[in-house]
Tab-separated table of C-alpha atoms and ligand atoms in Angstrom:
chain	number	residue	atom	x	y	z
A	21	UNK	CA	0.000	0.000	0.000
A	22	UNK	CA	1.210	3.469	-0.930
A	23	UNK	CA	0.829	6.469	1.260
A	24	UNK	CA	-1.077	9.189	-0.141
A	25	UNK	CA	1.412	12.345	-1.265
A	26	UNK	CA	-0.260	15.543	0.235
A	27	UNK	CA	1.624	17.415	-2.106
A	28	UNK	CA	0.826	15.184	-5.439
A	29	UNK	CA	-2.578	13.938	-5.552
A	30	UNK	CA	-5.701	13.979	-7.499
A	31	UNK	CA	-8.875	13.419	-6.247
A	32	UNK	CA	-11.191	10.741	-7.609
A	33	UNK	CA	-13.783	11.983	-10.240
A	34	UNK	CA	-16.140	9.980	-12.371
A	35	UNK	CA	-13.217	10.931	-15.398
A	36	UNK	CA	-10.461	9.271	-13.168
A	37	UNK	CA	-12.759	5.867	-13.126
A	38	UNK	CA	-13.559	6.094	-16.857
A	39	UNK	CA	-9.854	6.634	-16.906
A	40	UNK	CA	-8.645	3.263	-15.128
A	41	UNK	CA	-11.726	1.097	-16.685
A	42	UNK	CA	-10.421	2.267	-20.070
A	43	UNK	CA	-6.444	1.986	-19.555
A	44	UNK	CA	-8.242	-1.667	-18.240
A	45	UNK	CA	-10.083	-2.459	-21.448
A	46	UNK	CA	-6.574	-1.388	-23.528
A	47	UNK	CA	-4.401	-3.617	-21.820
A	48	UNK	CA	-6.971	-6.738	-22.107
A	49	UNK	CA	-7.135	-6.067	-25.738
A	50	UNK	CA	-3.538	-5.337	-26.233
A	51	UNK	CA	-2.802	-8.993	-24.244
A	52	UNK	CA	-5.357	-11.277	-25.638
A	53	UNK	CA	-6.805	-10.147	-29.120
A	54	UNK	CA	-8.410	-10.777	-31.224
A	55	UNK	CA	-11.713	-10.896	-27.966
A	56	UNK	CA	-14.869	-9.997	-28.215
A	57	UNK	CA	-16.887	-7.345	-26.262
A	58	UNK	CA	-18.416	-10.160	-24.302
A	59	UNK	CA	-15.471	-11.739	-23.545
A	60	UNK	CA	-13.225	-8.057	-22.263
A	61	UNK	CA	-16.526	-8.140	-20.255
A	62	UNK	CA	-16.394	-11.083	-18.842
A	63	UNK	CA	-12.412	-10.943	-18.154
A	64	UNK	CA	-12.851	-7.285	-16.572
A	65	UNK	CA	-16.193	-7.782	-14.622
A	66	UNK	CA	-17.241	-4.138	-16.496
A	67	UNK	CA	-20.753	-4.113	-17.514
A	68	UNK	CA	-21.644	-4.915	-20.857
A	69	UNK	CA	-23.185	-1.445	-21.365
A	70	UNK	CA	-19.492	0.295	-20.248
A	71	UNK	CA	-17.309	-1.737	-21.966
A	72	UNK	CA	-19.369	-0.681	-25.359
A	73	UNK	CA	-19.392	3.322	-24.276
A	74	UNK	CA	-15.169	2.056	-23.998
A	75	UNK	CA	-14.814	0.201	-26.823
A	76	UNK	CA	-16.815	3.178	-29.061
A	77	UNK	CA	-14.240	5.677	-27.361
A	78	UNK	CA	-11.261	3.506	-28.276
A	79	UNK	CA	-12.246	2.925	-31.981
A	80	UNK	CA	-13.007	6.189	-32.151
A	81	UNK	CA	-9.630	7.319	-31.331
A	82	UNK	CA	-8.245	4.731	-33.730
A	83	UNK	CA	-6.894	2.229	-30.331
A	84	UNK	CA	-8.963	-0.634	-31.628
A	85	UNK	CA	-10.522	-1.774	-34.989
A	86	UNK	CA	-13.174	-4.196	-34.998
A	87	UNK	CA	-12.602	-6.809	-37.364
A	88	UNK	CA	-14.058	-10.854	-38.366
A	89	UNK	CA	-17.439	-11.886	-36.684
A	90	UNK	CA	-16.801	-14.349	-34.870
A	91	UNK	CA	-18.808	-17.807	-33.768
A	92	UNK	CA	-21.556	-18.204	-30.838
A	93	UNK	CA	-24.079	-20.890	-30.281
A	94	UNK	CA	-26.893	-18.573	-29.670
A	95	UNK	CA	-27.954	-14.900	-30.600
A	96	UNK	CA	-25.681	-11.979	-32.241
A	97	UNK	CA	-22.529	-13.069	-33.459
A	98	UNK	CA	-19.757	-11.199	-32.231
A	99	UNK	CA	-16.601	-9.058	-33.830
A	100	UNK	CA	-13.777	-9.508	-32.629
A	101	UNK	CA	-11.864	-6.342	-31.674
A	102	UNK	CA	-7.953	-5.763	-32.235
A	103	UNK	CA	-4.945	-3.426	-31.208
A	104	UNK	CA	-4.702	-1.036	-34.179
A	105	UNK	CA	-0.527	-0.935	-33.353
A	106	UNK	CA	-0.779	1.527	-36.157
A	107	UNK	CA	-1.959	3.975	-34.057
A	108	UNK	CA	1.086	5.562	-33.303
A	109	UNK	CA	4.418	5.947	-34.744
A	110	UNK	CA	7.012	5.440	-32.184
A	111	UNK	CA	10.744	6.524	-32.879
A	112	UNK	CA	13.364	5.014	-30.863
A	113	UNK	CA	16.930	6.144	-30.012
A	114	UNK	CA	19.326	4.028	-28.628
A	115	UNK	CA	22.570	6.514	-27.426
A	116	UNK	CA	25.224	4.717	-26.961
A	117	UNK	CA	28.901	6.350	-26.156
A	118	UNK	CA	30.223	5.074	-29.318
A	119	UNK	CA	26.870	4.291	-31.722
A	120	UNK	CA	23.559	5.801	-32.267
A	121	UNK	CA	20.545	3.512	-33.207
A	122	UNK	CA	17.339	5.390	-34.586
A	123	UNK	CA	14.478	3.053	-34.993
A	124	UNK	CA	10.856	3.578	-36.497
A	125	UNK	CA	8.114	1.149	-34.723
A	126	UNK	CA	4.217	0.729	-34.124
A	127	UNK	CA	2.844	0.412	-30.374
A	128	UNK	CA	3.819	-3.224	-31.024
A	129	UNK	CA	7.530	-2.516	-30.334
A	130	UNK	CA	7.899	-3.941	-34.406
A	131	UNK	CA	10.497	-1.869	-36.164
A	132	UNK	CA	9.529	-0.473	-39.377
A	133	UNK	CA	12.970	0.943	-40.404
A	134	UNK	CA	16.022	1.896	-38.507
A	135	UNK	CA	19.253	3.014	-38.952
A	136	UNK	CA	22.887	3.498	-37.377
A	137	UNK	CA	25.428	6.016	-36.800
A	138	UNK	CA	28.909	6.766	-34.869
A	139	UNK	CA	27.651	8.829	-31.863
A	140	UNK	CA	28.960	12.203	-32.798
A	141	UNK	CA	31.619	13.469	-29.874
A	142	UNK	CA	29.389	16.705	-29.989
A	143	UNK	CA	25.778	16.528	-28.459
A	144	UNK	CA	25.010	19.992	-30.833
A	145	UNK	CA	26.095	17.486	-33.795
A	146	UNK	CA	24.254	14.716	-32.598
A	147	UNK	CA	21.227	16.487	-32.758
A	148	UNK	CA	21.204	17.662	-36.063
A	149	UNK	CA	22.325	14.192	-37.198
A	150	UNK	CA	19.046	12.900	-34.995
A	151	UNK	CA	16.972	15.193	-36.891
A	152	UNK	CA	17.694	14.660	-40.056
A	153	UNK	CA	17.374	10.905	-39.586
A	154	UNK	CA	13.955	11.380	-38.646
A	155	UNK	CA	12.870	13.932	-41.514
A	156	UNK	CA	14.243	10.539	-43.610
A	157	UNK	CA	12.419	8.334	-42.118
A	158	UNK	CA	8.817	10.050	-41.954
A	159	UNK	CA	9.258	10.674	-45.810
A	160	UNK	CA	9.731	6.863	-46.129
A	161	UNK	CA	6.454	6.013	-44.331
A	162	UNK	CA	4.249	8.890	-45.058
A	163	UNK	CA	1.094	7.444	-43.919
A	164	UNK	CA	2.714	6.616	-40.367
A	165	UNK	CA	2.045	9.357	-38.270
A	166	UNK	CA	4.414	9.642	-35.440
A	167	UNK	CA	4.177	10.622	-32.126
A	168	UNK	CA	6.934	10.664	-29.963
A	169	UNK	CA	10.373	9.931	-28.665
A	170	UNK	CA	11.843	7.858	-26.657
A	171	UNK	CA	15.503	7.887	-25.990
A	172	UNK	CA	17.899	5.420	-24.203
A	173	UNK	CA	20.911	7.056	-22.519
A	174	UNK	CA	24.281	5.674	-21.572
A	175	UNK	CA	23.727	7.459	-18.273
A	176	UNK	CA	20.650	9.144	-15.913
A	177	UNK	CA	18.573	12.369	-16.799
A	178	UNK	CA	16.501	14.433	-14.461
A	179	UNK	CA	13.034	15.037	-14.424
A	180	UNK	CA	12.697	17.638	-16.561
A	181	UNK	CA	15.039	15.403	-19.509
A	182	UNK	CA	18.376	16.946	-18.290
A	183	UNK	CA	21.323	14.392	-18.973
A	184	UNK	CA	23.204	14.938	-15.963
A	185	UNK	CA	25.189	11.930	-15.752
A	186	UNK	CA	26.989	10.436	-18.406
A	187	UNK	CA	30.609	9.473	-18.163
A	188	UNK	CA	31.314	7.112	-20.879
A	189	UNK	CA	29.794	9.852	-23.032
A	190	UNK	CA	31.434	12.853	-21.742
A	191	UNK	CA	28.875	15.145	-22.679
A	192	UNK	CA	28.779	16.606	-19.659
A	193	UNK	CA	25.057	18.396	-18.453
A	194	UNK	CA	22.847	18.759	-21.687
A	195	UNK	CA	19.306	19.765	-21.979
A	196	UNK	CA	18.805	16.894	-24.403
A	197	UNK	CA	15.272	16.774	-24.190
A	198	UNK	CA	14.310	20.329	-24.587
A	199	UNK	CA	17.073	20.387	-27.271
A	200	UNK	CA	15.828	17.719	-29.687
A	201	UNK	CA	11.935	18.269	-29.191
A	202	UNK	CA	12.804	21.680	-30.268
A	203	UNK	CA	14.908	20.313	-33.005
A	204	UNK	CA	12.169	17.608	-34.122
A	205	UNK	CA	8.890	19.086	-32.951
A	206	UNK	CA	7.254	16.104	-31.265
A	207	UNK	CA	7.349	15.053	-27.543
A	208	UNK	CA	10.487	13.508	-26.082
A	209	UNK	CA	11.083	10.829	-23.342
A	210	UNK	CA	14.591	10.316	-21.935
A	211	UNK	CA	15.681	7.268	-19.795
A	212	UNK	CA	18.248	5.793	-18.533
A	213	UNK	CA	19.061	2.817	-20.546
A	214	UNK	CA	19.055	0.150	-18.071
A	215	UNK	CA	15.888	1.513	-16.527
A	216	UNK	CA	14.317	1.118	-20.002
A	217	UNK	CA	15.433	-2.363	-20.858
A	218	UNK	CA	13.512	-3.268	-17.279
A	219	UNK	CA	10.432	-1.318	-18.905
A	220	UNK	CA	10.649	-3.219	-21.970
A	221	UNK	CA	11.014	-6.286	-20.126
A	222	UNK	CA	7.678	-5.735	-18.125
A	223	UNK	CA	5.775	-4.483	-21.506
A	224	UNK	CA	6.989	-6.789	-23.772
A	225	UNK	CA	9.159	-9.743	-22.427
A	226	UNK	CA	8.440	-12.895	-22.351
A	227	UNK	CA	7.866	-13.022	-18.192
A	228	UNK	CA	4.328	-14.085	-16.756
A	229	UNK	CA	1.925	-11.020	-16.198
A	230	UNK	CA	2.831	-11.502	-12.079
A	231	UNK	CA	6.796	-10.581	-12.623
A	232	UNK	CA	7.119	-7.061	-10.560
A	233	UNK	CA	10.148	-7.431	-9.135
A	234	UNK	CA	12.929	-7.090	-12.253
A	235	UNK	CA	16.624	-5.231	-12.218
A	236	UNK	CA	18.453	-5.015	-15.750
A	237	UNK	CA	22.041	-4.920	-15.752
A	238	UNK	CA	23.086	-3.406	-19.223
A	239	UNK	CA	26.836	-4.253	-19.711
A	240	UNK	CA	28.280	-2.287	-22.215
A	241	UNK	CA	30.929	0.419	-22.309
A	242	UNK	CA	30.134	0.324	-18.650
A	243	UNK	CA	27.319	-1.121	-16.911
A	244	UNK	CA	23.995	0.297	-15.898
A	245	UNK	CA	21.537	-1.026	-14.032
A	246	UNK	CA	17.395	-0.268	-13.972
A	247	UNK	CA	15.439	-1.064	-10.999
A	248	UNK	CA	12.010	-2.031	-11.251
A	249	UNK	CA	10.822	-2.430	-7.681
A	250	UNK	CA	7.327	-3.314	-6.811
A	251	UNK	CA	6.338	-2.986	-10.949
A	252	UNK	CA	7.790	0.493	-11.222
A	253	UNK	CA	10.815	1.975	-11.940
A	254	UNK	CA	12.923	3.220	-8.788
A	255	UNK	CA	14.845	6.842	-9.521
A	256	UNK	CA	16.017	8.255	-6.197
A	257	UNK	CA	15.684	11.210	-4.571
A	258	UNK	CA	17.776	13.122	-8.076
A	259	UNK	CA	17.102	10.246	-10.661
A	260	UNK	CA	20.719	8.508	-10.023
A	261	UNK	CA	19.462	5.206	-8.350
A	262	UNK	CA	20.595	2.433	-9.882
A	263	UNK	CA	24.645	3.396	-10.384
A	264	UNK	CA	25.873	0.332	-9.047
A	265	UNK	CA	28.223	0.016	-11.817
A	266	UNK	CA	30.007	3.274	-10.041
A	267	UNK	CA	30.060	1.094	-6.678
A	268	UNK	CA	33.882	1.530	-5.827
A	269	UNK	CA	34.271	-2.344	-5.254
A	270	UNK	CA	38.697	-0.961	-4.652
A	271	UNK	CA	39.617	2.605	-3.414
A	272	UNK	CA	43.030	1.697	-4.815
A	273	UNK	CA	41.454	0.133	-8.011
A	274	UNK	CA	41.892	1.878	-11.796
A	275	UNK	CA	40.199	5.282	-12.021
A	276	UNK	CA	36.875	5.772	-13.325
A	277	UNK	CA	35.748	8.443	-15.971
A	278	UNK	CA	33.078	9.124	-12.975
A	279	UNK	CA	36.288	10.050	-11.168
A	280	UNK	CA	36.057	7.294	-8.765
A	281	UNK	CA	38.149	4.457	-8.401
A	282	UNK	CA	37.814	0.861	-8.456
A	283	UNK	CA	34.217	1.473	-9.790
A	284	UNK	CA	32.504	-2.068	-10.307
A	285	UNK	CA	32.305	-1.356	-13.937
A	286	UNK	CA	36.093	-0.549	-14.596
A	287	UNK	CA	36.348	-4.801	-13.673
A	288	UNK	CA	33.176	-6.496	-15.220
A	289	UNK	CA	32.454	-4.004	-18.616
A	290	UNK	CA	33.096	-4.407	-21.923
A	291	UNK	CA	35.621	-1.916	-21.530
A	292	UNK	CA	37.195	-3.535	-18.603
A	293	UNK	CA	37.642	-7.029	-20.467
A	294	UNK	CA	39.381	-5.008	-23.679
A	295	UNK	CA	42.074	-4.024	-21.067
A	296	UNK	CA	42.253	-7.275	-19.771
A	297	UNK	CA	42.776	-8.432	-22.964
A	298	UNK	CA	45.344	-5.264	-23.620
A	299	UNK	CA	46.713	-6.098	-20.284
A	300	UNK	CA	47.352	-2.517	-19.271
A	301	UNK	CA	44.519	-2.382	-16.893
A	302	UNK	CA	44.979	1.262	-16.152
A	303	UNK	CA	43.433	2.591	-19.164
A	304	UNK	CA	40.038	4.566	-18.319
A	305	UNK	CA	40.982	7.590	-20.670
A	306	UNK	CA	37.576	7.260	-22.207
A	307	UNK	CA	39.770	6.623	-25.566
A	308	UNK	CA	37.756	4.449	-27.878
A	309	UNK	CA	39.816	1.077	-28.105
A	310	UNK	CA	40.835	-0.396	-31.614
A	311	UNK	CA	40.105	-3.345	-31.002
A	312	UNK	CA	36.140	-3.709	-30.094
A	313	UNK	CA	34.604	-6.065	-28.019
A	314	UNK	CA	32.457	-8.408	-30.473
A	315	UNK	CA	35.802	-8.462	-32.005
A	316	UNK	CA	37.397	-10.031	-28.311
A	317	UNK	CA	34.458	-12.201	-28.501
A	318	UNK	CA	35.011	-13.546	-31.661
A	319	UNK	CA	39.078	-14.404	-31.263
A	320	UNK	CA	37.205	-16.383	-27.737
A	321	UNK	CA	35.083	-18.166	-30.480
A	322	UNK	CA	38.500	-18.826	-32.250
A	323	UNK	CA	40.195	-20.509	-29.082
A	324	UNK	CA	42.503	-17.372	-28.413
A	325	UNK	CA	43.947	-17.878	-25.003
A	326	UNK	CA	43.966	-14.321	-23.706
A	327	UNK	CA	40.692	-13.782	-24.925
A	328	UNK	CA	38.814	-16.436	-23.158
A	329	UNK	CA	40.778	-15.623	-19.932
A	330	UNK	CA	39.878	-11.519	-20.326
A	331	UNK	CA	36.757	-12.458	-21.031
A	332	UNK	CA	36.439	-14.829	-17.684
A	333	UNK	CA	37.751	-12.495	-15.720
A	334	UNK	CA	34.912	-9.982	-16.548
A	335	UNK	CA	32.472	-12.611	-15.812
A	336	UNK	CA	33.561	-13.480	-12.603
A	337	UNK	CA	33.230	-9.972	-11.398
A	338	UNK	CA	30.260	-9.276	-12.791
A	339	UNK	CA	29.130	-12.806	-10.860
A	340	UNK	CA	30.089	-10.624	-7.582
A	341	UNK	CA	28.344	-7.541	-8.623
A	342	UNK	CA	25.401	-9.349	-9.512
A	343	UNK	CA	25.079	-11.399	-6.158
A	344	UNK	CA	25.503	-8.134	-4.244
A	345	UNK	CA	22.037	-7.318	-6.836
A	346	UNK	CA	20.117	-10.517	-5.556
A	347	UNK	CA	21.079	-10.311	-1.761
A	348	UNK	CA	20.390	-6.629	-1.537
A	349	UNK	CA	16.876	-6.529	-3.503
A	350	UNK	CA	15.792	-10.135	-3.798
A	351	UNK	CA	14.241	-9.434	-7.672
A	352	UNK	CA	12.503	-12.293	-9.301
A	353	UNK	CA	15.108	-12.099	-12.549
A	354	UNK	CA	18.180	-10.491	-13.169
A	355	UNK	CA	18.214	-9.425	-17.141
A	356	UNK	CA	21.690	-9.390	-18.423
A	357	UNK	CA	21.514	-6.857	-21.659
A	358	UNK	CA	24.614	-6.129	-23.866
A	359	UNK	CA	26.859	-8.170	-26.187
A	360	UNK	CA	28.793	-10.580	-23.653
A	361	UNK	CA	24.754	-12.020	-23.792
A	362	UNK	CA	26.076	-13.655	-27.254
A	363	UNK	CA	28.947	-15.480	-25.383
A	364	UNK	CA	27.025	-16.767	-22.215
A	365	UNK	CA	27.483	-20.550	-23.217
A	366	UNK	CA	30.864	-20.319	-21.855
A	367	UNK	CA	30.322	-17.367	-19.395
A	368	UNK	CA	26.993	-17.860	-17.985
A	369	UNK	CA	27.698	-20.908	-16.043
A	370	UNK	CA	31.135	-18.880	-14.412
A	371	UNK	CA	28.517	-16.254	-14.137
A	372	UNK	CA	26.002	-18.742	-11.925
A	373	UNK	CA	29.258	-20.259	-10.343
A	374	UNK	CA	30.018	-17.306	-8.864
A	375	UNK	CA	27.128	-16.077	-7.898
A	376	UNK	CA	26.205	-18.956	-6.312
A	377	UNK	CA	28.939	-19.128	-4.289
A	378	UNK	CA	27.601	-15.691	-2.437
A	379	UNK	CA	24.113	-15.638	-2.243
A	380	UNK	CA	22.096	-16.722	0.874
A	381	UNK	CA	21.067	-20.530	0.309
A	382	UNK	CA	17.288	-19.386	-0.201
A	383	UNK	CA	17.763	-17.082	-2.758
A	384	UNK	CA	15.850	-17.362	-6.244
A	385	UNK	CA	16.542	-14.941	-8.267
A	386	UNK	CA	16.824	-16.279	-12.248
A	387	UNK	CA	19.367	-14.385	-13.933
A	388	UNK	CA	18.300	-14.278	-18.010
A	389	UNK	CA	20.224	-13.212	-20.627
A	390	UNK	CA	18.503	-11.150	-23.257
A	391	UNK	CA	18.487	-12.108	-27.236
A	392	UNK	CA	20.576	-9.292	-29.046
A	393	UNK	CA	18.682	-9.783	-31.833
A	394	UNK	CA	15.744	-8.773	-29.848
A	395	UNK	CA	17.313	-5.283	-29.400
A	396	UNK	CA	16.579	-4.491	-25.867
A	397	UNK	CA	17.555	-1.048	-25.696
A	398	UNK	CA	16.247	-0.056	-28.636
A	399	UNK	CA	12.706	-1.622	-27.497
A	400	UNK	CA	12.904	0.387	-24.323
A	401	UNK	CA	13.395	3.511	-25.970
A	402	UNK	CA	10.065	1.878	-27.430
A	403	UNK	CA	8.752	1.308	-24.424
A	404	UNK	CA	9.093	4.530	-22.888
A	405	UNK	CA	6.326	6.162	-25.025
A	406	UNK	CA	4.190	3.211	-25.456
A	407	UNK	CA	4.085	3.520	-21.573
A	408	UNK	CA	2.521	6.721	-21.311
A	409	UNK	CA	-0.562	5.338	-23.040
A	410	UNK	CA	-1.482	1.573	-21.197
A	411	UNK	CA	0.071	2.723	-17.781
A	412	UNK	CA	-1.976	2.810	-15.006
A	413	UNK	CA	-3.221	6.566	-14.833
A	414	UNK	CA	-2.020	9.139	-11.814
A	415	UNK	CA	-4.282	8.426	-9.192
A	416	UNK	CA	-3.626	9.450	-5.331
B	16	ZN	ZN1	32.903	5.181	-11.682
C-alpha cells in the first residue's frame, strides 16, 4: 500500500474511473486479441453497457478496430476487436557512447525501419544528425504518423530530460530533451538505458503477467543497471538510483571516468575485459579502443587464449556484482543486456558459479540473458512512449 502524497494527488472523479476502466479495457485487448466485447466483459467484470461506451471511445480514437465476426451458439454473433498498433508511430533512439541507433516502430515494439550512426563526440552534432534521420524516415512512411520519442541514454537524466550523468559519453550536463523536441517538434522521453530495458522487459518480455520485481544490468561500455521495484521503476531522490556500476568495489582500483576508483564497472564491462585483454589495466581515458569487443568475442570463439581468460575475468566480477544485486533486492530475474549475452554458453555458467557461491542458500533470483537480436535497448526507448498510453493513470 502506498501512502497518499499531500503534495501530489488527485482526487477521484467519475473521469479518473472512466480513466482506469479504459487503460483496463486497452491492456486486455492489447494482451489477448483478437476478444470480443463479451469476452473483455467477462475478463474485466465491467458491464456490458461500459465496456461498449469504452470500446466506441477507443475505436473512435483509432486504439482498436473491430474486425471478423466471430462464432456463438446462440444470438448476435460477435466481432472480434484488435490493437490497431498503427496507431502511433514510435521513434526510438538508442545513445550509446560510441553508436547511435534510430528506430521507427508501431505500439507493437515492431520496427519499421532503422538506422545506425557513430555517436557524434558533440551533443550539438548529434542532434542535427538525430533530426535529419527522422525527416528521412517520416518521408519513407508517409502514412505513419508519429508521435513521440523515446531515448535510451548511456547514463541518468533528471526530471525535466536533463542528462546529468553520463561518463562514458562525456557530454557533460545537456538539456537533451528540450534540445531535440525543439529540433524535431514532437514530444520527447529520456531514460536511462538500463531503466528502459527493465520497462521493456515488463511491456513486452516474455515473463508471466505476475513478474514485478525485475533489475536489468546493461553491460556495455560500462554497466547500468534499472530497478524495477514493486512494478515500477525506482529513480532516487535526483534520478541517479541504480549506479551500481560506479560502486567503488577498490579505493586503490583503476580510475573511473566518474572520477572514482575501483568502480565495479572498470572490472566487469566491456571496456574492462578489452584491457584485460590489452593487459594494461589502467586505461580509463575514455579513448575508444581499436580493437572492439564483439571483435574479443570472436578471437574467444576462435580458441585465443587471452581472450577467453579476459573475457572470464569480466564474468567473474560481474558474478560478484550481480550477487551483491540478488542479496540486496531479492528481484525475481536479473536481465543481463549487452553483447557478452552472445557469449554466455561459456560465461553464464562462471557467471552462476560465482554467484552462487555468495548468495544466501534461499535465494531465487533467475538471472536471463537477453536475445541481441531482440534489441533491448532499442525496445525500451520503445517502451518509454508506449508507456505513457497503457500505464496505469495518476491516481492518489
Ligand atoms: Zn565510476
Amino acid at each position: 500500500m502506498r501512502k497518499i502524497d499531500l503534495t501530489n494527488f488527485q482526487v477521484a472523479t467519475s473521469e479518473t474511473a472512466r480513466q482506469i476502466n479504459r487503460r483496463i479495457a486497452l491492456n486486455f485487448i492489447r494482451r489477448n486479441e483478437p476478444m470480443s466485447r463479451a469476452d473483455l466483459a467477462r475478463c474485466s467484470g465491467l458491464q456490458r453497457s461500459t465496456v461498449s461506451a469504452i470500446i466506441d471511445q477507443l475505436i473512435d480514437e483509432g486504439w482498436v478496430t473491430e474486425g471478423a465476426i466471430g462464432q456463438a451458439l446462440r444470438g448476435r454473433r460477435p466481432r472480434f476487436l484488435h490493437l490497431n498498433v498503427e496507431r502511433a508511430g514510435i521513434l526510438a533512439v538508442d545513445l550509446r557512447p560510441a553508436i547511435t541507433t534510430v528506430g521507427l516502430a508501431g505500439v507493437d515494439a515492431r520496427f519499421v525501419e532503422q538506422t545506425s550512426w557513430p555517436t557524434p563526440k558533440d551533443p550539438e552534432v548529434f542532434i542535427r544528425q538525430l533530426a535529419r534521420t527522422v525527416t528521412l524516415f517520416r518521408d519513407s512512411h508517409p502514412r505513419i504518423v508519429c508521435e513521440g520519442m523515446g531515448v535510451s541514454v548511456p547514463g541518468r537524466a533528471d526530471r525535466s530530460g536533463r542528462l546529468v550523468f553520463a561518463p562514458n559519453l562525456g557530454w557533460g550536463p545537456v538539456d537533451l530533451k528540450r534540445l531535440i523536441e525543439a529540433e524535431i517538434g514532437l514530444p520527447v522521453v529520456l531514460e536511462n538505458a538500463a531503466n528502459a530495458c527493465a520497462l521493456a522487459e515488463l511491456w513486452f518480455g516474455l515473463h508471466p503477467e505476475h513478474v514485478r520485481h525485475l533489475v536489468a544490468v546493461t553491460v556495455s561500455e560500462g554497466i547500468g543497471v534499472g530497478l524495477l521495484l514493486n512494478g515500477q521503476l525506482v529513480h532516487g531522490g535526483d534520478a541517479m538510483a541504480g549506479e551500481f556500476g560506479h560502486v567503488s568495489v577498490d579505493e586503490n582500483g583503476p580510475p573511473c571516468p566518474c572520477g572514482n576508483r575501483g568502480c565495479w564497472e572498470r572490472y566487469a564491462s566491456n571496456s574492462a575485459a578489452l584491457e584485460y585483454y590489452r593487459g594494461d589495466g589502467q586505461d580509463a581515458s575514455g579513448a575508444r579502443p581499436a580493437m572492439s569487443f564483439p571483435d574479443l568475442l570472436q578471437l574467444a570463439e576462435t580458441g585465443d587464449a587471452r581472450a577467453i581468460e579476459a573475457l572470464e575475468r569480466m564474468a567473474r566480477f560481474l558474478g560478484i556484482g550481480i550477487a551483491g544485486l540478488i542479496t540486496g533486492l531479492a528481484p525475481e530475474a536479473i536481465m543481463i543486456i549487452g553483447e557478452v549475452t552472445a557469449a554466455w554458453n561459456r560465461l553464464g555458467p562462471l557467471v552462476e558459479y560465482v554467484v552462487k557461491k555468495r548468495i544466501l542458500p534461499h535465494a531465487a533470483t533467475r538471472i536471463v540473458p537477453t536475445v541481441p537480436a531482440s534489441q533491448p535497448r532499442l525496445r525500451g526507448a520503445v517502451t518509454l512512449v508506449v508507456q505513457q498510453h497503457f500505464g496505469a493513470p495518476h491516481v492518489a
